[in-house]
Short mmCIF file of C-alpha atoms in Angstrom, two decimals:
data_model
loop_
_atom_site.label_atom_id
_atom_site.label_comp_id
_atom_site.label_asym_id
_atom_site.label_seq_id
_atom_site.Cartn_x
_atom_site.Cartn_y
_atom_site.Cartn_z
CA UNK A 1 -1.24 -55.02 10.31
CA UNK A 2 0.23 -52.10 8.92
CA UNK A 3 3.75 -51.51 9.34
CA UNK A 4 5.41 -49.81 12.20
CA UNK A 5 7.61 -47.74 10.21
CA UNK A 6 4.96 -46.17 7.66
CA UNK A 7 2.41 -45.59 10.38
CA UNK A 8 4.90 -43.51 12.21
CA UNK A 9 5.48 -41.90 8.57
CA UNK A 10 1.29 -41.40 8.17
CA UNK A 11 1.59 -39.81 11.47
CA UNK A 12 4.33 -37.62 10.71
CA UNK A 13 2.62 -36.27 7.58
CA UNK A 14 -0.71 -35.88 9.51
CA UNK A 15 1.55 -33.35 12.17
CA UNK A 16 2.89 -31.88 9.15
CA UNK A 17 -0.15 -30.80 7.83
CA UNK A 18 -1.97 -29.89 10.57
CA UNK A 19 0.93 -27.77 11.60
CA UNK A 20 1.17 -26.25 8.30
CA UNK A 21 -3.04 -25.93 8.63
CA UNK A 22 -2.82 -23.98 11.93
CA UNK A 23 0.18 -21.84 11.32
CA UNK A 24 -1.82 -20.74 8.04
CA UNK A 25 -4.43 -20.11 9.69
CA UNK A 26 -2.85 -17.71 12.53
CA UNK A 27 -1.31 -16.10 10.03
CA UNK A 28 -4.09 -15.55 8.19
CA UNK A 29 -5.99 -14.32 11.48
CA UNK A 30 -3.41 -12.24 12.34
CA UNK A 31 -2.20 -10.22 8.99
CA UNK A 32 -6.73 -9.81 8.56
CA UNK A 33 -6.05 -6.11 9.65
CA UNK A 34 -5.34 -5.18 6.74
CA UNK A 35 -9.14 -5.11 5.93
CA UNK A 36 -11.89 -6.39 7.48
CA UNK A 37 -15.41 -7.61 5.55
CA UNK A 38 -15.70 -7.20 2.18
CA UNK A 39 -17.15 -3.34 0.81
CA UNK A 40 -18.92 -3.06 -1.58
CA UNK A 41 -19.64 0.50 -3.98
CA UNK A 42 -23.07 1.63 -3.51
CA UNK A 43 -23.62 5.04 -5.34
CA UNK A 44 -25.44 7.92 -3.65
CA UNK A 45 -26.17 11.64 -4.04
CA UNK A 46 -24.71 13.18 -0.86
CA UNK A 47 -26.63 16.62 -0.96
CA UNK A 48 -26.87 18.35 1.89
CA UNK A 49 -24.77 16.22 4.14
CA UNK A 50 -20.51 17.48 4.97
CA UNK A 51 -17.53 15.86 3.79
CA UNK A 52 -15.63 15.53 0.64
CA UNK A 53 -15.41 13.86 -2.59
CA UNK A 54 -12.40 12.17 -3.92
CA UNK A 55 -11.52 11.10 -7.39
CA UNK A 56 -9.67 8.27 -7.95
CA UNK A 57 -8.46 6.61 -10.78
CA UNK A 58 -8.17 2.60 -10.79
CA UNK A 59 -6.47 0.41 -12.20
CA UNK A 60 -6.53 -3.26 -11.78
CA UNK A 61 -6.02 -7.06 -13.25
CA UNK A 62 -8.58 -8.18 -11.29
CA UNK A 63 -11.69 -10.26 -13.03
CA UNK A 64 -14.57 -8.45 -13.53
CA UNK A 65 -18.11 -9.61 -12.16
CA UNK A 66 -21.82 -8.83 -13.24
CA UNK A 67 -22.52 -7.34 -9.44
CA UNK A 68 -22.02 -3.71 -10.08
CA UNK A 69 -21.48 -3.19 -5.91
CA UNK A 70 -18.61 -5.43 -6.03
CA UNK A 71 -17.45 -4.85 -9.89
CA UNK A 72 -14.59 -7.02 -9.38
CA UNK A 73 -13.67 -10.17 -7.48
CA UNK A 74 -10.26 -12.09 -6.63
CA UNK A 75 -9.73 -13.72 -9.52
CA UNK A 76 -6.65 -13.08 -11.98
CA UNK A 77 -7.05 -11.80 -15.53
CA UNK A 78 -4.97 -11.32 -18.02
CA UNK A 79 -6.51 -8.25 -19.17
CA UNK A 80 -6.08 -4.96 -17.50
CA UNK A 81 -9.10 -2.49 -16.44
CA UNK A 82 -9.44 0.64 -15.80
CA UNK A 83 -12.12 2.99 -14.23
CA UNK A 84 -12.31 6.48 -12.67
CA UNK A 85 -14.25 5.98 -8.73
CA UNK A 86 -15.91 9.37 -7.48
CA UNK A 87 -15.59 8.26 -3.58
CA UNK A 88 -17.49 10.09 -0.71
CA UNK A 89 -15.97 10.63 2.20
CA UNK A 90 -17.88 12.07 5.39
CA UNK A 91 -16.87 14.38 7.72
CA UNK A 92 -18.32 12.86 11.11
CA UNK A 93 -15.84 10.20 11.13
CA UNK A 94 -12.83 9.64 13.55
CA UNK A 95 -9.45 10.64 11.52
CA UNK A 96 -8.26 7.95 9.89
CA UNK A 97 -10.98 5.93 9.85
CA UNK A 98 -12.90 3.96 7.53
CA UNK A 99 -16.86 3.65 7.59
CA UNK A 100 -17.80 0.83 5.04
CA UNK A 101 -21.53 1.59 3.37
CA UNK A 102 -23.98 -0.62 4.37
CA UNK A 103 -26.92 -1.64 2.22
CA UNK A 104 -28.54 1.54 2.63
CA UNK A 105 -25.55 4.63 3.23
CA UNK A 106 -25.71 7.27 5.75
CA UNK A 107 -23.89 9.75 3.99
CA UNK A 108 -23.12 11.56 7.10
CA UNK A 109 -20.97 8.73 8.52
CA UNK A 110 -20.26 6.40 5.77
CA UNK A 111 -17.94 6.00 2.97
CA UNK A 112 -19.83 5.12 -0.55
CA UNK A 113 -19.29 6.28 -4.27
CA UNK A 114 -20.71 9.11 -5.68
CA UNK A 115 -19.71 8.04 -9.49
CA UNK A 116 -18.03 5.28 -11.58
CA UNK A 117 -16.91 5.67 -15.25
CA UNK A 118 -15.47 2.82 -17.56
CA UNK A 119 -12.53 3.20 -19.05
CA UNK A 120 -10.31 1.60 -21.63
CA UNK A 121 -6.46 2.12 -21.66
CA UNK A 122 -6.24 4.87 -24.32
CA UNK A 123 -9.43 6.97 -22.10
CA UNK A 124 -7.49 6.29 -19.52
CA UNK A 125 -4.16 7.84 -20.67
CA UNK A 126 -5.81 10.85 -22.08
CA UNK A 127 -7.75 11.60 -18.62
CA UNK A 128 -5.04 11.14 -16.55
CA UNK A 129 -3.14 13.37 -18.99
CA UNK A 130 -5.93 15.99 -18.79
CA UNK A 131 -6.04 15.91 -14.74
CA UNK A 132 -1.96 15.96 -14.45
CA UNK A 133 -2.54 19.30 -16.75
CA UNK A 134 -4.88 20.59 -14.84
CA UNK A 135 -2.72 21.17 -11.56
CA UNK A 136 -1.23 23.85 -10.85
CA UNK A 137 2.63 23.86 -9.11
CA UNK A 138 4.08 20.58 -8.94
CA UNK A 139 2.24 18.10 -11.23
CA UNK A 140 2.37 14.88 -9.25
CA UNK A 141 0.27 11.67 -9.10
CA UNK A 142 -0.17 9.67 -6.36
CA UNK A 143 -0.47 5.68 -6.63
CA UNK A 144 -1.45 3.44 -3.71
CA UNK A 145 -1.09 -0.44 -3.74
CA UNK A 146 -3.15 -1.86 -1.22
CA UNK A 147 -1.67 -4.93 1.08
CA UNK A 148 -2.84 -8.36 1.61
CA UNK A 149 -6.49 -9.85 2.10
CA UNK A 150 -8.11 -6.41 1.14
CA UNK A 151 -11.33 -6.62 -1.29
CA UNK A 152 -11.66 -4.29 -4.66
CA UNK A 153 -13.87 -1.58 -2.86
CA UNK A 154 -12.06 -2.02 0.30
CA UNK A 155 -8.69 -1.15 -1.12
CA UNK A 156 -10.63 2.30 -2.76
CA UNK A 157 -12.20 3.47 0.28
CA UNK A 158 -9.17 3.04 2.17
CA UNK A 159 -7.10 5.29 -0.68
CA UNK A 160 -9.40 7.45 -0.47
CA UNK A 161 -9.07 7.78 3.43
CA UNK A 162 -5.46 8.49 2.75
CA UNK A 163 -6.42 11.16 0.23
CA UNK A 164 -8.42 13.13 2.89
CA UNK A 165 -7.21 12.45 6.38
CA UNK A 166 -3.40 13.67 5.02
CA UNK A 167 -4.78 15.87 2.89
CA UNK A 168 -2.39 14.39 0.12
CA UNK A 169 -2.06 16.95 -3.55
CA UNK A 170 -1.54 15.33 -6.46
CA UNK A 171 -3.57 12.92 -9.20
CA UNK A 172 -4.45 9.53 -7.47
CA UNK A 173 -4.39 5.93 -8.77
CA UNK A 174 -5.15 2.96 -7.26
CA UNK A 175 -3.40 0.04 -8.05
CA UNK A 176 -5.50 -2.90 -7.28
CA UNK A 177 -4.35 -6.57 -7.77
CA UNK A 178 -6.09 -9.65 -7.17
CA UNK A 179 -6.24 -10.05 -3.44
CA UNK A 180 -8.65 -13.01 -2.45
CA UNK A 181 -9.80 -10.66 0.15
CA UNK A 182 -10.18 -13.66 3.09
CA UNK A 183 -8.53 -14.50 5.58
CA UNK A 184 -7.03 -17.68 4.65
CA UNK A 185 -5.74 -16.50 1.51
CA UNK A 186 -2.34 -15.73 1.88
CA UNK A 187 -0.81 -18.16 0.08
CA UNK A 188 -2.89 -17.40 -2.89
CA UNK A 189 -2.32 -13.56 -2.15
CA UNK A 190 1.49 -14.03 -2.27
CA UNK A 191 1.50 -15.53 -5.72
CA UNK A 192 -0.99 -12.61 -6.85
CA UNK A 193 1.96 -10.27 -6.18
CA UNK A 194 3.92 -12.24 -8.62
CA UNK A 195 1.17 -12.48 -11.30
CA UNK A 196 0.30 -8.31 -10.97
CA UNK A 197 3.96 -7.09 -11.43
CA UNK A 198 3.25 -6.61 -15.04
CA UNK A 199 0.53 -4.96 -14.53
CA UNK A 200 1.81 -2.51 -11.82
CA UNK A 201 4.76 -1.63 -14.12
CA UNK A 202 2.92 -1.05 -17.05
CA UNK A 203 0.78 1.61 -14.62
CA UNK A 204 3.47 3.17 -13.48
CA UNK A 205 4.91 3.81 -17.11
CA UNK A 206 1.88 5.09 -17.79
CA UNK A 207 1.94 7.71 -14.75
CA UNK A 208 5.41 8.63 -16.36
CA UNK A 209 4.41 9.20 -19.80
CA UNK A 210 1.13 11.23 -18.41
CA UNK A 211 3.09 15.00 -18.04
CA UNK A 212 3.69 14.36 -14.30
CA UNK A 213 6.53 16.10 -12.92
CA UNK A 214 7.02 13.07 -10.21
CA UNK A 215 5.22 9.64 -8.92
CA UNK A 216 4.56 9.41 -5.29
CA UNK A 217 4.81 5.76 -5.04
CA UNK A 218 3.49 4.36 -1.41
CA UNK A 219 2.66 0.38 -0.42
CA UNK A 220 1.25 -1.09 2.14
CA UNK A 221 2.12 -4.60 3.56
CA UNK A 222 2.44 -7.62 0.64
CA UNK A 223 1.85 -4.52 -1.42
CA UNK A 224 5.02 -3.04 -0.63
CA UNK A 225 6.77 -6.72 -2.16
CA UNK A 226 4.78 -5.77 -5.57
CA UNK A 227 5.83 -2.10 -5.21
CA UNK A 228 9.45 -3.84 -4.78
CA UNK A 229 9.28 -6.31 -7.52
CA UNK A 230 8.04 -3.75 -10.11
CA UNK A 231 10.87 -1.17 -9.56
CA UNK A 232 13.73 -4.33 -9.80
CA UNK A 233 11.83 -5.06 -12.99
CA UNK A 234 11.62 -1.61 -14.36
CA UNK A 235 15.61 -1.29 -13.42
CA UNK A 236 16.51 -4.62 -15.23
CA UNK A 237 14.63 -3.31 -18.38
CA UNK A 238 17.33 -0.06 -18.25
CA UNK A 239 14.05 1.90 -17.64
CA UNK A 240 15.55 4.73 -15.94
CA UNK A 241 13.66 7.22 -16.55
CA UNK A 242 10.01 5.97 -15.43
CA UNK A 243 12.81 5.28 -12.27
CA UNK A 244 13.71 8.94 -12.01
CA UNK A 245 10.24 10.23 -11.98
CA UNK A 246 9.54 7.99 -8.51
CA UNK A 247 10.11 10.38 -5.42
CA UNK A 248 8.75 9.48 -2.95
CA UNK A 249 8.69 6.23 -2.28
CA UNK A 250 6.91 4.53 0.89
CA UNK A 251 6.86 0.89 1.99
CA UNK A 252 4.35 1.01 5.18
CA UNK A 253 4.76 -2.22 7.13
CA UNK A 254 6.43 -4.40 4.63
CA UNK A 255 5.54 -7.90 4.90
CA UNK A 256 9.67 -8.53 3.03
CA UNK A 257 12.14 -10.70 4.07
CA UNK A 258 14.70 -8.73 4.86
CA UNK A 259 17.59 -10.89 2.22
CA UNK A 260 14.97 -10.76 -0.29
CA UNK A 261 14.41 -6.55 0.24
CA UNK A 262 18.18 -6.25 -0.11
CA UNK A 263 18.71 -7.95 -3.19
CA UNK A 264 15.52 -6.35 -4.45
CA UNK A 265 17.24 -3.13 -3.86
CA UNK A 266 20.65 -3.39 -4.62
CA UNK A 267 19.38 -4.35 -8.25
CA UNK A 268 17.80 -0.59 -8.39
CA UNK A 269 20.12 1.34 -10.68
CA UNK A 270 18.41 4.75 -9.86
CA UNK A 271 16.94 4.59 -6.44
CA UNK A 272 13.52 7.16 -5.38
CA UNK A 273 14.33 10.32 -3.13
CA UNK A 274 13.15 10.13 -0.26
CA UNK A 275 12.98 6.12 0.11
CA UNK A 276 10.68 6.14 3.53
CA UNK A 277 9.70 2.86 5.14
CA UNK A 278 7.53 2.85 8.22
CA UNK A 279 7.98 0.01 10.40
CA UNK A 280 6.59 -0.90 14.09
CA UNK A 281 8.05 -3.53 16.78
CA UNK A 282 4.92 -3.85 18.05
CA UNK A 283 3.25 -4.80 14.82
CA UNK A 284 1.71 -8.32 15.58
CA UNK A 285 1.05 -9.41 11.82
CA UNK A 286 4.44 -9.17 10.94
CA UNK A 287 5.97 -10.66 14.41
CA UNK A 288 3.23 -13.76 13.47
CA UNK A 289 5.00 -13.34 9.55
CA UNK A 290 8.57 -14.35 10.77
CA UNK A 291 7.68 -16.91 13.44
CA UNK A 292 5.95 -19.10 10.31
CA UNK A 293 8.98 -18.29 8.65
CA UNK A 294 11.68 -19.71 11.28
CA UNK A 295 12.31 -16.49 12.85
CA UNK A 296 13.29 -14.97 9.47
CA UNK A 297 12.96 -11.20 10.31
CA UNK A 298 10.65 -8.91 8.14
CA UNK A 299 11.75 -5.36 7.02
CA UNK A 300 8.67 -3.88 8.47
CA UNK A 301 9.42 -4.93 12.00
CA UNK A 302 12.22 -2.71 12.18
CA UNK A 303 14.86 -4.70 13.35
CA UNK A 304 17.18 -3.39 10.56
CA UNK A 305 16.89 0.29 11.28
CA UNK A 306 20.42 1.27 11.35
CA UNK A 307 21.21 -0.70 7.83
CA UNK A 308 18.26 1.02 6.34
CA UNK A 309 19.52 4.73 7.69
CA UNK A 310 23.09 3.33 5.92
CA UNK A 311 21.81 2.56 2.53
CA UNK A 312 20.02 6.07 2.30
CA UNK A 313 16.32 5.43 3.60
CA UNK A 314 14.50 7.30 5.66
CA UNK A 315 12.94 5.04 8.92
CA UNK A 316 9.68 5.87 10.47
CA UNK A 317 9.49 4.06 13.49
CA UNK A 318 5.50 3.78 14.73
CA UNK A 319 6.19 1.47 17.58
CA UNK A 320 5.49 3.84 20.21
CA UNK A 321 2.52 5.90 18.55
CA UNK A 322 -0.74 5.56 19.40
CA UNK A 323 -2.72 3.59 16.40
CA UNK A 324 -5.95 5.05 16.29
CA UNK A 325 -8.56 2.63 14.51
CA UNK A 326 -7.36 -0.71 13.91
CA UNK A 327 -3.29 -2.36 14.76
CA UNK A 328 -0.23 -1.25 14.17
CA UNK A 329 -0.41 -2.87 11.33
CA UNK A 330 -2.52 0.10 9.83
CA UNK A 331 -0.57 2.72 11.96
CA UNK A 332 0.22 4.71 8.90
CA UNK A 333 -2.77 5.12 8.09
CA UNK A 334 -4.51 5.33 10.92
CA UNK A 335 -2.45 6.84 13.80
CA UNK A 336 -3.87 10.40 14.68
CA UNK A 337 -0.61 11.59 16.22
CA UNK A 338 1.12 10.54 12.44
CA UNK A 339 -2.28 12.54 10.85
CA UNK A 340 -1.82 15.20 12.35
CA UNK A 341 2.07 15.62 12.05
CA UNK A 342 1.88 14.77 8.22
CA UNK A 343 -0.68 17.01 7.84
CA UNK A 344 2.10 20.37 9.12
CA UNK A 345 4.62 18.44 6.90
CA UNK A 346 2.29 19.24 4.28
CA UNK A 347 1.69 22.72 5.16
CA UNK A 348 5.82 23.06 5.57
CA UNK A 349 6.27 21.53 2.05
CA UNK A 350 3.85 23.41 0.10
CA UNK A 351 5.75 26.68 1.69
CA UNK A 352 9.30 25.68 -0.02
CA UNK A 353 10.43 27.34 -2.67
CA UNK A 354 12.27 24.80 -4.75
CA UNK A 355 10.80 21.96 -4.18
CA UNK A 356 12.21 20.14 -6.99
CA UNK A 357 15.72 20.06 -5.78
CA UNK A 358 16.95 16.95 -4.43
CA UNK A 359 18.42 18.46 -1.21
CA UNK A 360 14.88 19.93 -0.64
CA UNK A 361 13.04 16.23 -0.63
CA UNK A 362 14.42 15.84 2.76
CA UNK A 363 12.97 18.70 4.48
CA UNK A 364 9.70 17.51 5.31
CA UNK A 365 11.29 14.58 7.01
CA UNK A 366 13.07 17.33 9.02
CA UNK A 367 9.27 19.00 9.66
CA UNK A 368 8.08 15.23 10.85
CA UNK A 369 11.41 14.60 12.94
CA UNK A 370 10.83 17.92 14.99
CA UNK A 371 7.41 17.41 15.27
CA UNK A 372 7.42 13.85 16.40
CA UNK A 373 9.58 12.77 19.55
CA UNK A 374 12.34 10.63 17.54
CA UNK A 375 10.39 8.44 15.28
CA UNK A 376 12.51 9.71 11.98
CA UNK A 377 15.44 8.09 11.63
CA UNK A 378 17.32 10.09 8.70
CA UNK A 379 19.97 8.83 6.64
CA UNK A 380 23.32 8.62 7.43
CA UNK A 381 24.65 10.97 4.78
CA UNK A 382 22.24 13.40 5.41
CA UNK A 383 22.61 13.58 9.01
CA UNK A 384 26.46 13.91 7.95
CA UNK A 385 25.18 16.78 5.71
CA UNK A 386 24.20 18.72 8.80
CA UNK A 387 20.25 17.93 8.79
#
């Protein structure tokens, strides 16, 4: 007869795990907004039908596969690819939607790809060099890092969603690590972030060294820890000025712990202007986030508003807006009030005359905070500064 006091410990450890099983997998079922199936990149020849396409560089440490629709799958690898993405993007679509292809895409309703080109690292550099010189006014390039459980193509189309709905300027790259796109994959998605940071650094060097007059840096969910990790990594290297060039820089619903975020940023020895993070009370993948984590809050929840505003970042709070397709986990990107806000920020930037002054960084915040009914929270200095 076994032993009373190592059933009881058998039993324990079975609790344990199950516990650990279940809260992994509400997690899991939880944070899946931040993609649903996995896309894939059928190419098509959109004659005749409305809508626009965008051209977006990629970049990525995924591992390649043989499927050409998928091109490249969760797995880590050491090397680094790179490859430009042509991405269609109808017009008969609700704003801030996306419409994954299916096997055979409706180009009047569905996102697909319109072109892919190989590249190697020194193509790369040279066409990204040759688009940055191509733009008129300010040169900027825009890079988006994509969140957790989101596939390769997923990630694009949903970049490219950003590129069109917001009507953003500037050169764009995708930054896409190796997400296990499911469900269940956090765990493995979590130590992804740690293995891409190399990677991400070494892209945004390369932005730096490309002519660009500044890097609009933006992250969404575990991508905003990467986006975090990269810039403590570039400041510990003395890197200051691939730091200098960042401006601005957005965290949208950071999955962070908010001691972790704050040693993360006190490191930064040259910090991006405007710093903007966009955070939600009601966002349920992040409430699920700190309850597996003992009630450990999480920046993006926005319970830490007021030290935010104090350290010099600008607050975004989407609790109250309506979120459009999907949660308010995906409220940035897919709010139509925010759209359609951001999209007279835009016009208000593009009408400023120096544009490259610091002071000046802040005044399409100002555009968003009259336009919206108190969702930007300035910081504290400039509010002081009579803003």
């Amino acid at each position: 007869m076994m032993p009373l006091i190592m059933s009881r410990r058998i039993e324990f450890d079975l609790l344990r795990f199950f516990r650990v099983f279940l809260s992994s997998l509400l997690v899991g079922l939880a944070l899946s907004a931040c993609a649903s199936r996995p896309a894939t990149l059928p190419e098509i020849d959109p004659a005749n039908f409305e809508g626009n396409v965008k051209d977006i560089f990629v970049v990525t440490n995924r591992a390649p596969l043989e499927d050409d629709l998928i091109r490249f799958g969760d797995e880590r690898s050491d090397t680094i690819s790179y490859e430009e993405v042509s991405v269609w993007t109808p017009q008969n679509r609700t704003p801030g939607s996306v419409v994954y292809p299916s096997k055979q895409p409706d180009p009047s309703e569905e996102f697909a790809v319109t072109g892919i080109t190989d590249l190697d690292a020194g193509t790369f550099d040279a066409a990204l060099k040759q688009r940055v010189d191509a733009m008129t006014g300010q040169k900027l390039i825009f890079i988006f890092v994509h969140g957790y459980n989101v596939a390769y193509a997923n990630g694009i189309y949903r970049h490219a969603q950003l590129l069109e709905d917001f009507e953003a300027r500037g050169v764009a790259i995708h930054f896409s690590w190796p997400s296990s796109g499911q469900t269940l994959g956090y765990l493995y998605d979590r130590d992804s972030v740690q293995f891409a940071r190399d990677a991400l650094v070494d892209t945004i060097r390369k932005a730096a060294a490309s002519g660009a007059d500044s890097i609009f840096l933006m992250g969404h969910s575990m991508g905003t820890l990467l986006v975090m990790e990269s810039l403590r990594q570039l400041s510990i290297a003395g890197d200051d000025e691939t730091l200098d060039m960042i401006g601005p820089l957005v965290l949208a619903s950071p999955d962070i712990d908010i001691d972790v975020f704050r040693s993360q940023f006190d490191v930064l020895s040259h910090r991006p202007e405007p710093f903007v993070i966009f955070v939600s009370k009601e966002d349920g993948a992040l409430s699920v986030s700190e309850r597996l984590r003992g009630g450990r809050a999480r920046v993006g929840t926005g319970s830490n508003i007021a030290v935010l505003q104090d350290n010099g970042i600008v607050v975004i709070d989407l609790s109250e807006l309506d979120v459009g397709v999907g949660t308010k986990h995906a409220a940035f990107a897919s709010s139509p009030a925010l759209i359609r806000a951001l999209k007279e920020v835009n016009t208000a930037q593009q009408t400023q005359v120096s544009a490259d002054q610091a002071e000046d960084r802040f005044a399409p915040l100002l555009v968003l905070r009259d336009l919206t009914a108190g969702i930007v929270h300035l910081p504290r200095e400039v509010a002081r500064g009579g803003n």
